[in-house]
Amino acid sequence: MQRNPASRTNGVASHGGLASERVRDRMVDRVKELGVRDSRVLDAMRNVPRHLFVDEALASRAYEDTALPIGHGQTISQPYIVARTAELALEAIADPRQARLLEVGTGCGYAAAVLAQVFGEVVSIERVRALHERARDNLRGLRLPNLRLVFGDGSRGVEQAAPFDVIVAAAAGDEIPRAWVQQLKIGGRIVAPVGSDEQKLVVALKDDNGQLVRRGTEAVRFVPLRGGVA
Ligand code: SAH
């Protein structure tokens, strides 16, 4: 992947070498220690410059394994969570380069950039217009022709781009919305946090009868999935 040759990479590099591969490698080592093994995911994490997705004031913390605020009460997800979600999404997919993925909750666009390194086609929807636009700016310098950003309420999926092989969510609802199940291919998979006070990362497979077969994995903490747009 190319880095933005214009302003930010250079600016940030001068505050302490954030553009260097070493800091990114350290983040990936941490993600590995936490149990993510899929080399396609780890390579993608190594390729995407996370500091380009956070405010310059927070750039020095961009490679810590932690969520950070991105404004509008939202966060950039913890690197481990981005990696784990991508790994779980890949499990069911024979050829990810042929697969179409929907991400609900673009935020600043970081996870979308990681997912677009691994999956053939990525559609990412965000309900807060200012974040949608910011993600577009953040992603401009990276060459990702297979990533499409959509503004709207992702709890309705993205009908015009369906069906999807995989749907991943970065925001937690009480249930998996019906639209997601409808827009998922048979044999496809959803990876989404579910719950309010206590959330679980749920992996759900759409079986031959169109029913969701689900398993809960680990406890997680995501921002809430909200309806409508802002
Ligand atoms: N994927 C981001 C995580 C952003 S946090 C990353 O790479 O770090 C989750 C995002 O989901 C927030 O920006 C929030 O506005 C958005 N969101 C919440 N409900 C949504 C909905 N119904 N449709 C689309 N986006 C939604």
Coordinates of N, CA and C in Angstrom, one line a residue, residues 16 18 28 33 43 46 48-50 57 68 86 92 100 105 111 114 133 159 163 169 175 178 185 198 203 206 208 230:
G16 N 8.3 11.8 15.7 CA 8.8 10.6 16.4 C 8.7 9.3 15.6
L18 N 6.7 7.8 13.5 CA 5.5 6.9 13.5 C 5.3 6.2 12.2
V28 N 1.8 -5.1 15.9 CA 1.4 -6.4 15.4 C 1.9 -7.6 16.3
E33 N 0.5 -11.8 20.3 CA 0.5 -12.3 21.7 C -0.9 -12.5 22.2
D43 N -0.3 -9.3 8.2 CA 0.3 -8.5 7.1 C -0.5 -7.3 6.8
R46 N 0.2 -4.7 9.4 CA 1.5 -4.1 9.2 C 1.5 -3.1 8.1
V48 N -1.1 -1.0 7.1 CA -2.0 0.2 7.2 C -1.4 1.1 8.2
P49 N -1.1 2.3 7.9 CA -0.5 3.3 8.8 C -1.6 3.9 9.7
R50 N -1.8 3.3 10.9 CA -2.9 3.7 11.8 C -2.8 5.2 12.2
A57 N -3.0 15.1 17.4 CA -2.7 15.2 18.9 C -2.6 13.9 19.5
L68 N -9.1 4.7 20.6 CA -8.8 6.1 20.8 C -10.0 6.9 20.3
A86 N -11.3 -9.5 11.8 CA -10.9 -9.9 10.4 C -10.6 -11.4 10.4
A92 N -14.5 -18.6 7.4 CA -15.4 -19.3 6.5 C -15.2 -19.1 5.1
R100 N -17.1 -10.6 -1.1 CA -17.6 -9.2 -0.9 C -18.0 -9.1 0.6
G105 N -20.3 0.6 10.3 CA -19.6 1.5 11.2 C -18.2 1.8 10.7
A111 N -10.4 0.2 10.1 CA -10.7 -1.2 9.9 C -11.0 -1.5 8.4
V114 N -7.9 -2.0 6.6 CA -7.3 -3.3 6.9 C -8.1 -4.4 6.1
E133 N -17.2 11.5 6.0 CA -16.4 12.4 5.1 C -14.9 12.3 5.6
E159 N -28.5 -2.5 0.7 CA -29.3 -3.3 -0.3 C -28.7 -3.4 -1.7
P163 N -25.8 -9.4 -2.6 CA -25.6 -10.1 -1.3 C -24.1 -10.1 -0.9
A169 N -19.5 -5.9 12.0 CA -20.0 -4.7 12.6 C -19.1 -4.2 13.6
E175 N -29.6 -7.1 19.0 CA -29.9 -8.3 18.1 C -29.1 -8.1 16.8
R178 N -32.4 -7.9 11.0 CA -32.9 -8.9 10.0 C -32.3 -8.6 8.6
K185 N -25.2 -14.1 1.9 CA -25.3 -15.3 1.1 C -25.5 -16.5 1.9
E198 N -23.5 -6.0 28.7 CA -22.5 -7.0 28.4 C -22.6 -7.4 27.0
V203 N -20.3 -14.8 16.2 CA -20.0 -15.3 14.9 C -21.3 -16.1 14.4
K206 N -24.9 -18.4 8.1 CA -26.2 -18.6 7.4 C -26.3 -20.0 6.8
D208 N -28.0 -23.6 5.1 CA -28.7 -23.9 3.8 C -30.2 -23.6 3.8
A230 N -26.9 10.9 11.3 CA -26.6 12.1 12.0 C -25.6 13.0 11.2

